[in-house]
XYZ file of C-alpha atoms in Angstrom:
272
model
C -36.623 -46.405 -27.933
C -35.149 -44.875 -31.124
C -31.653 -43.473 -31.072
C -31.262 -39.741 -31.530
C -28.443 -38.078 -33.418
C -26.897 -34.648 -33.270
C -24.924 -34.621 -36.518
C -22.505 -31.781 -36.030
C -19.002 -33.165 -36.694
C -17.961 -32.657 -40.303
C -14.176 -32.988 -40.204
C -11.919 -35.962 -39.637
C -9.831 -35.364 -36.542
C -6.134 -34.852 -37.299
C -3.837 -37.611 -36.132
C -2.054 -35.318 -33.644
C -5.226 -35.132 -31.567
C -5.844 -37.887 -28.984
C -7.896 -40.966 -29.767
C -11.354 -40.595 -28.227
C -13.194 -43.869 -28.763
C -16.865 -44.802 -28.375
C -17.073 -48.246 -26.782
C -20.410 -49.948 -27.383
C -21.784 -52.916 -25.451
C -24.078 -55.420 -27.132
C -26.180 -58.168 -25.602
C -28.246 -60.527 -27.731
C -27.693 -58.288 -30.744
C -29.013 -55.208 -28.924
C -27.089 -52.090 -27.970
C -27.027 -51.703 -24.175
C -25.204 -49.725 -21.493
C -24.303 -51.055 -18.065
C -23.583 -49.471 -14.699
C -20.635 -51.110 -12.925
C -20.963 -53.939 -15.483
C -24.528 -54.640 -14.266
C -28.121 -53.693 -15.156
C -27.758 -53.368 -18.963
C -30.034 -50.599 -20.223
C -31.405 -51.008 -23.764
C -30.304 -48.195 -26.086
C -31.347 -49.391 -29.531
C -29.859 -50.956 -32.654
C -26.038 -51.102 -32.757
C -26.090 -50.606 -36.534
C -27.943 -47.318 -36.123
C -25.394 -46.202 -33.534
C -22.544 -47.038 -35.910
C -24.209 -45.030 -38.703
C -24.503 -42.029 -36.370
C -20.839 -42.316 -35.398
C -19.973 -42.508 -39.110
C -21.597 -39.106 -39.535
C -19.460 -37.860 -36.661
C -16.302 -39.281 -38.285
C -15.036 -40.812 -35.034
C -11.443 -42.004 -34.642
C -12.461 -45.627 -34.144
C -15.209 -47.722 -32.564
C -14.949 -50.606 -30.099
C -17.755 -53.168 -29.810
C -17.930 -55.655 -26.934
C -20.476 -58.457 -26.661
C -20.932 -58.690 -22.901
C -22.806 -62.001 -22.810
C -21.329 -64.559 -25.226
C -18.287 -65.519 -23.127
C -20.431 -65.951 -20.044
C -22.787 -68.201 -22.003
C -19.834 -70.012 -23.656
C -21.190 -69.117 -27.067
C -19.453 -68.360 -30.356
C -19.261 -64.739 -31.480
C -22.259 -63.545 -33.524
C -20.472 -63.530 -36.882
C -23.495 -62.312 -38.838
C -23.865 -59.246 -36.619
C -20.104 -58.617 -36.640
C -20.136 -58.698 -40.454
C -23.070 -56.264 -40.552
C -21.357 -53.896 -38.105
C -18.023 -54.036 -39.950
C -19.718 -53.370 -43.285
C -21.456 -50.303 -41.842
C -18.454 -48.904 -39.946
C -16.314 -46.326 -41.777
C -13.674 -46.078 -39.038
C -11.369 -48.776 -37.594
C -13.435 -51.309 -35.649
C -12.431 -53.380 -32.626
C -14.491 -56.351 -31.457
C -14.477 -58.363 -28.231
C -16.565 -61.235 -26.898
C -16.478 -65.022 -27.184
C -13.079 -65.291 -28.878
C -11.308 -68.437 -27.688
C -9.100 -69.630 -30.567
C -7.109 -68.535 -33.627
C -9.712 -69.817 -36.096
C -12.361 -67.525 -34.630
C -9.902 -64.653 -34.701
C -9.163 -65.213 -38.398
C -12.860 -65.386 -39.207
C -13.528 -62.074 -37.454
C -10.580 -60.358 -39.136
C -11.847 -61.641 -42.482
C -15.168 -59.900 -41.759
C -13.404 -56.533 -41.674
C -12.542 -56.018 -37.990
C -9.134 -54.372 -37.332
C -8.544 -55.322 -33.673
C -9.681 -58.047 -31.309
C -10.368 -57.294 -27.643
C -9.649 -60.299 -25.424
C -10.523 -60.648 -21.759
C -11.429 -64.084 -20.388
C -9.416 -66.045 -22.970
C -6.279 -63.894 -22.510
C -6.059 -64.874 -18.828
C -7.071 -68.510 -19.275
C -4.835 -69.030 -22.321
C -2.168 -66.289 -22.721
C -0.669 -68.183 -25.665
C -3.712 -67.145 -27.707
C -2.419 -63.560 -27.552
C 0.882 -64.755 -29.009
C -0.842 -66.785 -31.717
C -2.934 -63.829 -32.863
C -0.025 -61.380 -32.619
C 2.230 -63.724 -34.609
C -0.389 -64.292 -37.312
C -1.865 -60.793 -37.606
C 0.523 -58.417 -35.805
C 0.640 -57.133 -32.243
C -1.350 -54.039 -33.210
C -4.363 -56.293 -33.794
C -4.529 -57.661 -30.215
C -6.007 -55.754 -27.265
C -6.436 -57.201 -23.772
C -9.090 -55.721 -21.507
C -7.983 -55.410 -17.880
C -11.311 -55.031 -16.059
C -10.349 -53.840 -12.583
C -12.307 -53.770 -9.318
C -11.111 -53.578 -5.717
C -11.620 -56.608 -3.518
C -12.895 -56.648 0.077
C -9.474 -55.506 1.318
C -9.245 -52.597 -1.142
C -6.746 -54.289 -3.463
C -7.409 -53.864 -7.216
C -8.027 -57.184 -8.970
C -8.608 -58.214 -12.575
C -12.056 -59.621 -13.350
C -13.513 -61.426 -16.349
C -16.867 -62.758 -17.564
C -18.579 -59.371 -17.121
C -16.918 -58.906 -13.712
C -18.411 -62.135 -12.344
C -15.071 -63.920 -11.922
C -11.915 -62.665 -10.178
C -8.490 -63.479 -11.608
C -6.267 -64.629 -8.753
C -2.795 -63.513 -9.782
C -1.857 -59.808 -9.438
C -2.147 -57.183 -12.160
C 1.607 -56.722 -12.609
C 2.048 -60.465 -13.206
C -0.449 -60.403 -16.072
C 0.893 -57.171 -17.542
C 4.331 -58.784 -17.728
C 3.077 -62.079 -19.173
C 0.774 -60.580 -21.795
C 3.273 -57.998 -22.998
C 5.794 -60.811 -23.459
C 3.161 -62.692 -25.464
C 2.827 -59.713 -27.804
C -0.270 -57.771 -26.785
C -0.414 -54.503 -28.722
C -2.690 -52.463 -26.476
C -4.147 -52.531 -22.968
C -7.770 -51.539 -22.384
C -7.916 -50.475 -18.731
C -11.496 -50.541 -17.450
C -12.467 -49.322 -13.989
C -15.524 -51.444 -13.173
C -16.618 -49.275 -10.239
C -16.768 -46.192 -12.480
C -18.533 -47.838 -15.419
C -21.640 -45.881 -16.416
C -21.577 -43.712 -13.296
C -20.415 -40.304 -14.648
C -18.377 -40.137 -11.439
C -15.096 -39.029 -13.008
C -12.062 -41.046 -13.962
C -9.850 -43.123 -11.688
C -6.524 -41.308 -12.024
C -4.889 -43.392 -9.295
C -5.561 -46.566 -11.287
C -4.074 -45.089 -14.454
C -1.006 -43.844 -12.604
C -0.504 -47.205 -10.874
C -0.550 -49.090 -14.181
C 1.269 -46.716 -16.546
C 4.776 -47.475 -15.265
C 4.268 -51.171 -15.988
C 2.987 -50.752 -19.554
C 5.186 -50.415 -22.638
C 2.287 -50.529 -25.115
C -0.537 -48.001 -25.627
C -3.079 -47.921 -22.799
C -6.709 -46.930 -23.342
C -8.655 -45.921 -20.233
C -12.407 -46.524 -19.770
C -14.704 -45.609 -16.898
C -16.554 -42.653 -15.374
C -15.990 -40.103 -18.166
C -18.399 -37.161 -17.883
C -16.637 -34.394 -19.856
C -13.757 -33.543 -22.154
C -11.927 -32.334 -19.041
C -12.039 -35.897 -17.706
C -10.608 -37.176 -20.986
C -7.817 -34.619 -20.760
C -7.120 -35.659 -17.162
C -6.917 -39.340 -18.142
C -4.398 -38.486 -20.851
C -2.328 -36.354 -18.504
C -2.391 -39.196 -15.961
C -0.770 -41.603 -18.410
C -3.374 -43.039 -20.792
C -2.601 -42.779 -24.508
C -6.292 -42.801 -25.460
C -9.695 -42.730 -23.768
C -12.828 -44.730 -24.528
C -16.297 -44.091 -23.143
C -19.796 -45.521 -23.346
C -22.336 -43.499 -21.381
C -20.634 -40.205 -22.263
C -21.493 -40.840 -25.917
C -24.877 -42.499 -25.288
C -26.816 -40.122 -23.041
C -27.792 -36.472 -23.252
C -26.228 -34.297 -20.529
C -25.230 -37.318 -18.409
C -28.933 -38.243 -18.037
C -29.398 -42.004 -18.347
C -33.097 -41.529 -19.149
C -32.347 -39.452 -22.241
C -30.599 -41.367 -25.037
C -28.580 -39.328 -27.512
C -25.801 -40.955 -29.509
C -23.329 -38.110 -29.849
C -19.655 -37.224 -30.213
C -17.847 -33.946 -29.528
C -17.619 -31.411 -32.340
C -14.256 -31.110 -34.032
C -14.005 -27.532 -32.796
C -14.473 -28.691 -29.183
C -11.771 -31.353 -29.493
C -9.388 -28.941 -31.228
C -9.976 -26.313 -28.525
C -9.372 -28.802 -25.702
C -6.486 -30.804 -27.131
C -5.013 -29.043 -30.160
C -2.434 -27.043 -28.226
C -2.182 -29.221 -25.131
C 1.028 -30.866 -24.002
C -0.152 -34.217 -22.643
C 3.279 -35.529 -21.729
């Protein structure tokens, strides 16, 4: 199914406005979108999506390969190079990164930030190695959160198929000491649902985080993005919100809010 574009944004957003980030999932080189980290729906070619977002002049783009870590594969360097060469905004990449050599190779391809999940919890020293070599601002750790049977939020990895045993606050402390520059807080239960954001999760985490926190999950409107920022996130990322027309998962439309909409919603807003 071809991607549609609605090319309406013609101005770069001023830096005083919040970061609103498209986060794109890829699987086998294809652009997909999941619901609760399951049932990936094919959207099209990731390169086409990046070109559309270029026309929108987005703040930045995050790309996550949702399969390579699970399959214990190397990152798809050829595709990463193609995406980085097409992307006019800062690009983050996650998926399959297990050592410093891979990190260097991906940075050399033009990626600005690496998003770690599985490897950050199995080998926290990798965060320190990357931060020491390339700066803390280049390392993001994705905290993919889902409640367990008893209602307690737990970190998951490998596309939510594996639960991390130690508590969230333990890992926030460890990884910040290792030099992580940003936390990507993903609410698995809200992923792809258009059900609204999980403010309680943001509020529970914000007091334990001294680095920027980006929230992902359930966004259905600019009001939700504003609410996430007021709840304690420093930026908001979304997938389905930018991939579907009018929150309809049967109607694909790669889109991004007009500058005038963002300015109206956030230009004069006190988010502190």
